[in-house]
Amino acid sequence: MFYANENYALLPESYLFTEVARRLKEYRVSHSDREVIRMDIGDVSLPLPEVVVKAICSAAREMGSAGGFHGYGPEQGYLFLREAIARGDYHQRGLDHIGADDIFISDGAKSDLGNLTDIFGEGVRIAVAEPGYPVYVDANVLDGRAGAGSGGRWENLVYLNCRPEKGFIPEVPDSEEPGEVADIIYLCYPNNPTGASMRREQLAGWVDYALRNKSLIIFDSAYEAYVRHPEAVRSVYEVPGAERVAIEIRSFSKTAGFTGVRCGYTVVPRTLSFTFRDGESASLNRMWGRRQSTKFNGVGYIVQRGAEALYTPEGQQDIRRATDYYMRNAAMLREALLKKGWRVVGGEDSPYIWTIPDIGGRYVEGRSLTSWQLFERLLDEAQISSTPGSGFGSGSEGWIRFTGFNTRENTLAAIKRLADLSEI
Ligand code: MLT
């Protein structure tokens, strides 16, 4: 008799962004005369860079010719793209120790973040920053590692509180007693959802912790192209020793408009060597390669040629232009919300704005709106859709997230609507 995976019953029925989309659809059906401006999911609005379009067209033509056809590709990704990444994102930034063989091409950050749980050993303690991208928690719940849930928290997870007064940077735990150590630590900087960025010395504290305790860091740097502050980290490998304790996840979605094209990559350095419980040595690079070749078909040749074009001088300029454009949107939104007296973070090294209508900058039960109430109110009164902060962790009640990813025109319209909005 077949039994379904009970862990699915533990999670809320829909994924955060699916629930936002559902409510939005419902609203649109009942208010078809109103135009909603989407500031919720981080989906980009600028078209694909011309250099990418050209490379994709040329690769498609190549595939249509007898001599240029490509069938199944390597699951790790074509060497031409892995070499371009190693050179462009690592060697040219002084990180020579990351090579093409450490890189695995993926269809985006979410898939790899969800799939990485396949290589975690049984009983490992998982630490997640709160607020945090919901996939870190949900993937572990589905895998049966999170235990029972109550009040939006899971008994087997370690929560790293990211507090506003600490700039939304989690503190390294004091205790390193056996049984209390975090074996796997999810970090995301520039951060989704708060938009905070991390300084090198702050990340060094985490890398040292992982080195001392043989922990693994999963470093999600999907938003690295938005870093503007010279001290803010773009890659975990800027910290010496990280190549022995960290996996890095990257995506072309937010940097080059690939949300509908699908391509990203994950770095699993060959220097990452952990042990199985019986003490035998395990290369995570080999294990991830084994996992991918078993369960993943790889990314299409045409798409990988498109991604390769981003590493030309023209491609790099396009990335800078696009990220500057979204950052300008974020900066304007930030200013408008500050003018309203809301507490605002982000928008400086990241396209996300994390905000709460001011009641001392915190949620006060009975006096403040919950995140979902605020979402509904903004939708109802200003036709702006946002992402409820509580979807990134129950500790973020009252907060919401806006993105700078919409067009300039829509962002300006949203700012006007926010200015006209009555007091919350
Ligand atoms: C976000 O808005 O946080 C992300 O775009 C959602 C995603 O990539 O799944």
Short mmCIF file of C-alpha atoms and ligand atoms in Angstrom, two decimals:
data_model
loop_
_atom_site.label_atom_id
_atom_site.label_comp_id
_atom_site.label_asym_id
_atom_site.label_seq_id
_atom_site.Cartn_x
_atom_site.Cartn_y
_atom_site.Cartn_z
CA MET A 1 0.00 0.00 0.00
CA PHE A 2 1.29 3.43 -0.90
CA TYR A 3 1.58 6.03 1.85
CA ALA A 4 2.32 9.62 1.00
CA ASN A 5 5.21 11.53 2.56
CA GLU A 6 3.63 12.82 5.78
CA ASN A 7 6.02 15.72 5.96
CA TYR A 8 3.99 17.40 3.24
CA ALA A 9 1.07 17.54 5.65
CA LEU A 10 3.20 19.47 8.13
CA LEU A 11 3.73 22.47 5.88
CA PRO A 12 1.18 25.21 5.24
CA GLU A 13 -0.80 24.28 2.15
CA SER A 14 1.01 26.64 -0.17
CA TYR A 15 4.45 28.09 -0.56
CA LEU A 16 4.67 31.77 0.47
CA PHE A 17 4.77 33.22 -3.04
CA THR A 18 2.04 30.87 -4.25
CA GLU A 19 -0.21 32.14 -1.46
CA VAL A 20 0.57 35.75 -2.34
CA ALA A 21 -0.28 35.00 -5.99
CA ARG A 22 -3.52 33.25 -4.95
CA ARG A 23 -4.72 36.22 -2.90
CA LEU A 24 -3.73 38.58 -5.67
CA LYS A 25 -5.69 36.60 -8.22
CA GLU A 26 -8.74 36.61 -5.96
CA TYR A 27 -8.46 40.36 -5.54
CA ARG A 28 -8.12 40.91 -9.27
CA VAL A 29 -11.21 38.85 -9.98
CA SER A 30 -13.33 40.86 -7.55
CA HIS A 31 -11.77 44.24 -8.49
CA SER A 32 -11.22 43.90 -12.21
CA ASP A 33 -11.33 47.68 -12.68
CA ARG A 34 -8.27 48.27 -10.48
CA GLU A 35 -4.69 47.93 -11.56
CA VAL A 36 -2.43 46.23 -9.05
CA ILE A 37 1.27 47.08 -8.93
CA ARG A 38 3.34 44.05 -8.04
CA MET A 39 6.07 44.67 -5.52
CA ASP A 40 5.93 41.16 -4.07
CA ILE A 41 7.94 38.33 -5.68
CA GLY A 42 11.41 39.29 -6.87
CA ASP A 43 10.65 38.97 -10.55
CA VAL A 44 12.55 41.26 -12.87
CA SER A 45 10.96 43.60 -15.43
CA LEU A 46 13.76 44.59 -17.83
CA PRO A 47 14.09 42.53 -21.02
CA LEU A 48 16.99 40.14 -21.57
CA PRO A 49 20.28 41.86 -22.48
CA GLU A 50 20.83 42.01 -26.25
CA VAL A 51 24.14 40.17 -25.94
CA VAL A 52 22.28 37.24 -24.34
CA VAL A 53 19.55 37.25 -26.98
CA LYS A 54 22.18 37.13 -29.73
CA ALA A 55 24.04 34.26 -28.07
CA ILE A 56 20.80 32.32 -27.55
CA CYS A 57 19.72 32.82 -31.19
CA SER A 58 23.11 31.80 -32.47
CA ALA A 59 23.15 28.69 -30.24
CA ALA A 60 19.64 27.79 -31.44
CA ARG A 61 20.81 28.03 -35.06
CA GLU A 62 23.85 25.92 -34.21
CA MET A 63 21.54 23.27 -32.72
CA GLY A 64 19.56 23.31 -35.95
CA SER A 65 22.60 22.48 -38.05
CA ALA A 66 23.87 18.95 -38.58
CA GLY A 67 27.37 19.69 -37.33
CA GLY A 68 26.32 21.87 -34.38
CA PHE A 69 23.65 19.75 -32.75
CA HIS A 70 24.05 18.98 -29.01
CA GLY A 71 22.13 16.18 -27.33
CA TYR A 72 22.46 15.33 -23.65
CA GLY A 73 24.94 17.69 -22.08
CA PRO A 74 27.17 17.18 -19.05
CA GLU A 75 25.05 17.27 -15.86
CA GLN A 76 27.65 19.50 -14.21
CA GLY A 77 27.30 22.02 -17.03
CA TYR A 78 29.37 22.79 -20.12
CA LEU A 79 33.00 23.59 -19.48
CA PHE A 80 32.78 26.83 -21.49
CA LEU A 81 30.29 28.28 -18.97
CA ARG A 82 32.00 26.89 -15.88
CA GLU A 83 35.31 28.38 -17.07
CA ALA A 84 33.70 31.74 -17.82
CA ILE A 85 32.19 31.80 -14.30
CA ALA A 86 35.44 30.77 -12.61
CA ARG A 87 37.28 33.53 -14.46
CA GLY A 88 34.66 36.28 -14.29
CA ASP A 89 33.15 35.80 -10.84
CA TYR A 90 36.17 34.44 -8.97
CA HIS A 91 39.65 34.81 -10.56
CA GLN A 92 39.09 38.39 -11.67
CA ARG A 93 38.06 39.22 -8.11
CA GLY A 94 41.17 37.68 -6.63
CA LEU A 95 39.58 34.33 -5.74
CA ASP A 96 41.88 32.05 -7.71
CA HIS A 97 41.16 29.06 -5.52
CA ILE A 98 37.74 28.48 -7.09
CA GLY A 99 37.99 26.57 -10.37
CA ALA A 100 35.67 25.34 -13.09
CA ASP A 101 35.57 21.86 -11.51
CA ASP A 102 34.09 23.31 -8.34
CA ILE A 103 31.14 24.76 -10.25
CA PHE A 104 27.84 23.03 -11.07
CA ILE A 105 25.44 24.73 -13.46
CA SER A 106 21.82 24.67 -12.27
CA ASP A 107 18.43 25.93 -13.30
CA GLY A 108 18.46 28.46 -10.46
CA ALA A 109 19.06 28.94 -6.77
CA LYS A 110 15.76 27.58 -5.45
CA SER A 111 16.20 24.14 -7.01
CA ASP A 112 19.67 23.62 -5.59
CA LEU A 113 18.71 25.01 -2.19
CA GLY A 114 15.84 22.53 -2.13
CA ASN A 115 17.89 19.61 -3.43
CA LEU A 116 20.99 20.01 -1.28
CA THR A 117 19.22 18.32 1.63
CA ASP A 118 19.89 15.06 -0.29
CA ILE A 119 23.53 15.16 0.79
CA PHE A 120 22.94 16.03 4.47
CA GLY A 121 23.59 13.21 6.94
CA GLU A 122 20.91 12.00 9.29
CA GLY A 123 20.39 13.89 12.54
CA VAL A 124 22.41 16.98 11.63
CA ARG A 125 21.34 20.17 13.40
CA ILE A 126 20.24 22.83 10.98
CA ALA A 127 20.46 26.54 11.69
CA VAL A 128 18.41 29.05 9.75
CA ALA A 129 18.48 32.80 10.02
CA GLU A 130 15.15 34.37 10.82
CA PRO A 131 13.81 36.13 8.83
CA GLY A 132 14.99 33.96 5.96
CA TYR A 133 14.07 32.71 2.49
CA PRO A 134 11.36 30.09 3.18
CA VAL A 135 12.97 27.38 1.03
CA TYR A 136 15.67 26.72 3.68
CA VAL A 137 13.03 25.71 6.20
CA ASP A 138 10.46 24.13 3.89
CA ALA A 139 13.03 21.87 2.17
CA ASN A 140 14.16 20.55 5.54
CA VAL A 141 10.59 20.04 6.73
CA LEU A 142 9.82 18.00 3.61
CA ASP A 143 12.93 15.98 4.28
CA GLY A 144 11.75 15.17 7.81
CA ARG A 145 14.58 16.99 9.56
CA ALA A 146 12.67 19.80 11.20
CA GLY A 147 10.54 17.78 13.64
CA ALA A 148 7.18 19.06 14.83
CA GLY A 149 6.05 22.58 14.08
CA SER A 150 4.20 24.93 16.34
CA GLY A 151 3.56 28.68 16.10
CA GLY A 152 5.57 28.83 12.87
CA ARG A 153 8.67 27.27 14.43
CA TRP A 154 10.13 23.77 14.09
CA GLU A 155 11.46 21.88 17.07
CA ASN A 156 14.64 20.52 15.49
CA LEU A 157 15.77 23.72 13.79
CA VAL A 158 18.10 26.22 15.38
CA TYR A 159 16.88 29.78 14.79
CA LEU A 160 19.44 32.52 14.37
CA ASN A 161 17.59 35.69 15.22
CA CYS A 162 18.42 38.59 12.99
CA ARG A 163 17.35 41.63 14.93
CA PRO A 164 16.87 45.15 13.58
CA GLU A 165 19.24 46.61 16.20
CA LYS A 166 21.98 44.26 14.97
CA GLY A 167 21.48 45.25 11.34
CA PHE A 168 19.76 41.88 10.69
CA ILE A 169 23.07 40.03 10.98
CA PRO A 170 22.87 36.83 13.07
CA GLU A 171 25.30 36.46 15.93
CA VAL A 172 27.61 33.46 16.10
CA PRO A 173 26.27 31.18 18.89
CA ASP A 174 28.15 31.36 22.22
CA SER A 175 27.86 27.70 23.03
CA GLU A 176 29.87 25.14 21.12
CA GLU A 177 28.94 22.24 23.41
CA PRO A 178 28.37 18.92 21.63
CA GLY A 179 24.67 18.63 20.84
CA GLU A 180 24.28 22.40 20.60
CA VAL A 181 26.47 23.08 17.62
CA ALA A 182 24.81 24.04 14.34
CA ASP A 183 26.03 21.48 11.80
CA ILE A 184 24.55 23.22 8.78
CA ILE A 185 24.16 26.98 8.67
CA TYR A 186 22.13 28.79 6.01
CA LEU A 187 23.28 32.34 5.38
CA CYS A 188 22.04 34.69 2.65
CA TYR A 189 23.85 37.96 1.93
CA PRO A 190 22.92 40.39 0.50
CA ASN A 191 19.92 39.25 2.40
CA ASN A 192 16.53 38.21 1.22
CA PRO A 193 14.20 39.52 2.67
CA THR A 194 15.80 42.28 4.76
CA GLY A 195 18.19 43.64 2.14
CA ALA A 196 20.98 43.74 4.75
CA SER A 197 24.54 43.06 3.62
CA MET A 198 27.34 41.43 5.59
CA ARG A 199 30.82 42.79 6.20
CA ARG A 200 33.83 40.54 5.69
CA GLU A 201 34.74 40.42 9.38
CA GLN A 202 31.18 39.41 10.30
CA LEU A 203 31.27 36.53 7.84
CA ALA A 204 34.75 35.57 9.07
CA GLY A 205 33.18 34.91 12.51
CA TRP A 206 30.87 32.35 10.91
CA VAL A 207 33.60 30.74 8.82
CA ASP A 208 35.77 30.36 11.96
CA TYR A 209 32.82 28.83 13.80
CA ALA A 210 32.30 26.34 10.96
CA LEU A 211 36.02 25.50 10.82
CA ARG A 212 36.15 24.91 14.61
CA ASN A 213 33.01 22.78 14.64
CA LYS A 214 33.25 21.05 11.25
CA SER A 215 29.97 22.66 10.21
CA LEU A 216 28.86 23.33 6.67
CA ILE A 217 27.76 26.81 5.56
CA ILE A 218 25.25 27.09 2.72
CA PHE A 219 25.87 30.61 1.46
CA ASP A 220 23.11 31.96 -0.76
CA SER A 221 24.54 34.90 -2.70
CA ALA A 222 21.87 35.18 -5.37
CA TYR A 223 21.92 38.98 -4.95
CA GLU A 224 25.70 39.53 -5.01
CA ALA A 225 25.55 41.76 -8.12
CA TYR A 226 23.68 44.35 -6.05
CA VAL A 227 26.48 44.90 -3.56
CA ARG A 228 27.72 48.48 -3.70
CA HIS A 229 29.51 48.92 -0.36
CA PRO A 230 33.21 47.99 -0.74
CA GLU A 231 33.26 46.12 2.58
CA ALA A 232 30.15 44.05 1.91
CA VAL A 233 30.80 40.44 0.86
CA ARG A 234 29.79 39.14 -2.54
CA SER A 235 31.22 35.67 -2.11
CA VAL A 236 31.76 33.52 0.96
CA TYR A 237 35.16 32.58 -0.51
CA GLU A 238 36.43 36.10 0.18
CA VAL A 239 37.00 34.75 3.70
CA PRO A 240 40.08 32.51 3.85
CA GLY A 241 39.20 28.96 4.86
CA ALA A 242 35.63 29.17 3.54
CA GLU A 243 36.57 26.81 0.71
CA ARG A 244 36.85 24.10 3.38
CA VAL A 245 33.42 24.72 4.93
CA ALA A 246 31.09 26.46 2.48
CA ILE A 247 28.89 25.83 -0.53
CA GLU A 248 27.85 28.93 -2.48
CA ILE A 249 24.63 29.33 -4.46
CA ARG A 250 24.28 31.85 -7.28
CA SER A 251 21.66 32.70 -9.85
CA PHE A 252 21.45 34.69 -13.08
CA SER A 253 17.76 35.40 -12.40
CA LYS A 254 18.11 38.69 -10.57
CA THR A 255 21.34 39.82 -12.17
CA ALA A 256 20.56 39.28 -15.83
CA GLY A 257 16.83 38.79 -16.20
CA PHE A 258 16.94 34.98 -16.25
CA THR A 259 13.81 34.37 -14.14
CA GLY A 260 12.07 32.99 -17.22
CA VAL A 261 15.19 31.52 -18.86
CA ARG A 262 16.47 29.54 -15.86
CA CYS A 263 20.16 29.29 -15.12
CA GLY A 264 22.34 29.60 -12.05
CA TYR A 265 25.17 27.74 -10.42
CA THR A 266 26.38 26.20 -7.20
CA VAL A 267 29.97 26.06 -6.03
CA VAL A 268 30.92 22.91 -4.15
CA PRO A 269 34.70 23.20 -3.77
CA ARG A 270 36.77 20.05 -4.13
CA THR A 271 38.38 21.12 -0.86
CA LEU A 272 35.12 20.42 1.01
CA SER A 273 35.85 17.20 2.74
CA PHE A 274 33.62 15.95 5.53
CA THR A 275 33.19 12.47 6.93
CA PHE A 276 30.39 9.96 7.01
CA ARG A 277 29.27 8.92 10.51
CA ASP A 278 31.60 5.92 10.41
CA GLY A 279 34.54 8.28 9.94
CA GLU A 280 35.18 7.57 6.28
CA SER A 281 36.01 10.66 4.26
CA ALA A 282 33.35 12.15 1.95
CA SER A 283 34.01 14.65 -0.84
CA LEU A 284 30.91 16.82 -1.11
CA ASN A 285 31.96 17.78 -4.63
CA ARG A 286 31.84 14.12 -5.68
CA MET A 287 28.62 13.50 -3.78
CA TRP A 288 26.89 16.51 -5.36
CA GLY A 289 28.15 15.38 -8.78
CA ARG A 290 26.68 11.93 -8.10
CA ARG A 291 23.40 13.44 -6.97
CA GLN A 292 23.13 15.69 -10.01
CA SER A 293 24.04 13.00 -12.52
CA THR A 294 21.36 10.76 -11.01
CA LYS A 295 18.53 13.24 -10.62
CA PHE A 296 19.22 16.27 -12.81
CA ASN A 297 19.25 16.54 -16.60
CA GLY A 298 21.37 19.66 -16.68
CA VAL A 299 20.58 23.01 -18.25
CA GLY A 300 20.09 23.27 -22.03
CA TYR A 301 23.01 24.13 -24.29
CA ILE A 302 21.21 27.20 -25.69
CA VAL A 303 20.61 28.67 -22.24
CA GLN A 304 24.18 28.03 -21.14
CA ARG A 305 25.46 29.86 -24.23
CA GLY A 306 23.18 32.76 -23.23
CA ALA A 307 24.64 32.78 -19.71
CA GLU A 308 28.19 32.63 -21.09
CA ALA A 309 27.55 35.88 -22.98
CA LEU A 310 27.11 37.66 -19.64
CA TYR A 311 30.85 37.32 -19.09
CA THR A 312 31.73 39.45 -22.12
CA PRO A 313 32.48 43.15 -21.47
CA GLU A 314 29.09 44.01 -22.98
CA GLY A 315 27.34 41.46 -20.76
CA GLN A 316 29.03 42.84 -17.65
CA GLN A 317 27.94 46.38 -18.58
CA ASP A 318 24.38 45.16 -19.07
CA ILE A 319 24.38 43.57 -15.62
CA ARG A 320 25.63 46.79 -14.07
CA ARG A 321 23.02 48.85 -15.94
CA ALA A 322 20.16 46.57 -14.92
CA THR A 323 21.19 46.28 -11.28
CA ASP A 324 21.68 50.07 -11.07
CA TYR A 325 18.20 50.55 -12.48
CA TYR A 326 16.59 48.28 -9.85
CA MET A 327 18.70 49.81 -7.11
CA ARG A 328 17.48 53.27 -8.08
CA ASN A 329 13.91 51.99 -7.76
CA ALA A 330 14.72 50.57 -4.36
CA ALA A 331 16.37 53.82 -3.24
CA MET A 332 13.30 55.84 -4.24
CA LEU A 333 10.99 53.45 -2.45
CA ARG A 334 13.19 53.58 0.60
CA GLU A 335 13.08 57.36 0.66
CA ALA A 336 9.30 57.46 0.22
CA LEU A 337 8.72 55.05 3.11
CA LEU A 338 11.14 56.89 5.38
CA LYS A 339 9.24 60.08 4.58
CA LYS A 340 6.08 58.36 5.77
CA GLY A 341 7.85 57.62 9.03
CA TRP A 342 8.05 53.86 8.51
CA ARG A 343 11.03 51.93 9.69
CA VAL A 344 13.01 50.84 6.62
CA VAL A 345 16.08 48.72 5.98
CA GLY A 346 17.66 47.39 2.78
CA GLY A 347 17.80 48.96 -0.63
CA GLU A 348 21.51 49.82 -0.34
CA ASP A 349 23.26 46.58 -1.29
CA SER A 350 20.13 44.77 -2.33
CA PRO A 351 16.94 45.44 -4.29
CA TYR A 352 14.74 44.54 -1.30
CA ILE A 353 13.11 46.96 1.10
CA TRP A 354 12.13 45.56 4.48
CA THR A 355 9.72 47.80 6.30
CA ILE A 356 7.20 48.20 9.11
CA PRO A 357 4.81 51.09 9.75
CA ASP A 358 6.30 52.79 12.74
CA ILE A 359 5.13 51.86 16.21
CA GLY A 360 8.63 52.18 17.55
CA GLY A 361 9.70 50.05 14.58
CA ARG A 362 8.21 46.86 15.97
CA TYR A 363 5.09 44.79 15.98
CA VAL A 364 2.89 45.27 19.03
CA GLU A 365 0.13 42.72 19.32
CA GLY A 366 -3.27 44.38 19.44
CA ARG A 367 -1.89 47.72 18.23
CA SER A 368 -0.12 46.90 14.99
CA LEU A 369 -1.32 45.17 11.87
CA THR A 370 -0.02 41.68 11.26
CA SER A 371 2.00 41.21 8.07
CA TRP A 372 -0.96 39.66 6.25
CA GLN A 373 -3.30 42.42 7.47
CA LEU A 374 -0.84 44.99 6.16
CA PHE A 375 -0.61 43.07 2.87
CA GLU A 376 -4.44 43.15 2.55
CA ARG A 377 -4.65 46.81 3.48
CA LEU A 378 -2.03 47.85 0.90
CA LEU A 379 -3.78 45.76 -1.70
CA ASP A 380 -7.22 47.12 -0.86
CA GLU A 381 -6.37 50.77 -0.41
CA ALA A 382 -3.40 51.28 -2.74
CA GLN A 383 -3.52 48.27 -5.07
CA ILE A 384 0.07 47.44 -4.22
CA SER A 385 1.04 43.85 -3.59
CA SER A 386 3.84 43.17 -1.15
CA THR A 387 5.28 40.08 0.53
CA PRO A 388 4.20 39.59 4.15
CA GLY A 389 7.23 39.48 6.43
CA SER A 390 5.76 36.72 8.58
CA GLY A 391 6.18 34.41 5.56
CA PHE A 392 9.94 34.65 6.17
CA GLY A 393 9.57 33.51 9.78
CA SER A 394 7.06 34.04 12.56
CA GLY A 395 9.42 36.43 14.34
CA SER A 396 8.87 38.98 11.56
CA GLU A 397 5.22 39.65 12.28
CA GLY A 398 4.22 43.14 11.22
CA TRP A 399 6.96 43.56 8.60
CA ILE A 400 6.53 43.44 4.85
CA ARG A 401 8.92 43.32 1.90
CA PHE A 402 8.83 45.41 -1.25
CA THR A 403 11.04 44.82 -4.27
CA GLY A 404 12.74 47.30 -6.56
CA PHE A 405 12.28 44.93 -9.51
CA ASN A 406 9.28 46.54 -11.13
CA THR A 407 9.64 49.12 -13.92
CA ARG A 408 10.54 52.73 -13.11
CA GLU A 409 7.08 53.82 -14.17
CA ASN A 410 5.31 51.35 -11.87
CA THR A 411 7.67 52.07 -9.01
CA LEU A 412 6.93 55.79 -9.28
CA ALA A 413 3.20 55.05 -9.41
CA ALA A 414 3.53 52.85 -6.31
CA ILE A 415 5.43 55.60 -4.50
CA LYS A 416 2.63 58.05 -5.28
CA ARG A 417 0.03 55.61 -4.02
CA LEU A 418 2.02 55.05 -0.83
CA ALA A 419 2.28 58.81 -0.28
CA ASP A 420 -1.52 59.13 -0.65
CA LEU A 421 -2.22 56.22 1.66
CA SER A 422 -3.90 57.16 4.93
CA GLU A 423 -2.00 56.50 8.15
CA ILE A 424 -1.61 52.83 9.07
C1 MLT B 1 11.78 36.18 -3.84
O1 MLT B 1 10.99 37.03 -4.23
O2 MLT B 1 12.15 36.06 -2.67
C2 MLT B 1 12.31 35.23 -4.85
O3 MLT B 1 12.31 35.79 -6.07
C3 MLT B 1 11.44 34.05 -4.92
C4 MLT B 1 12.17 32.94 -5.55
O4 MLT B 1 13.20 33.12 -6.17
O5 MLT B 1 11.68 31.83 -5.35
#
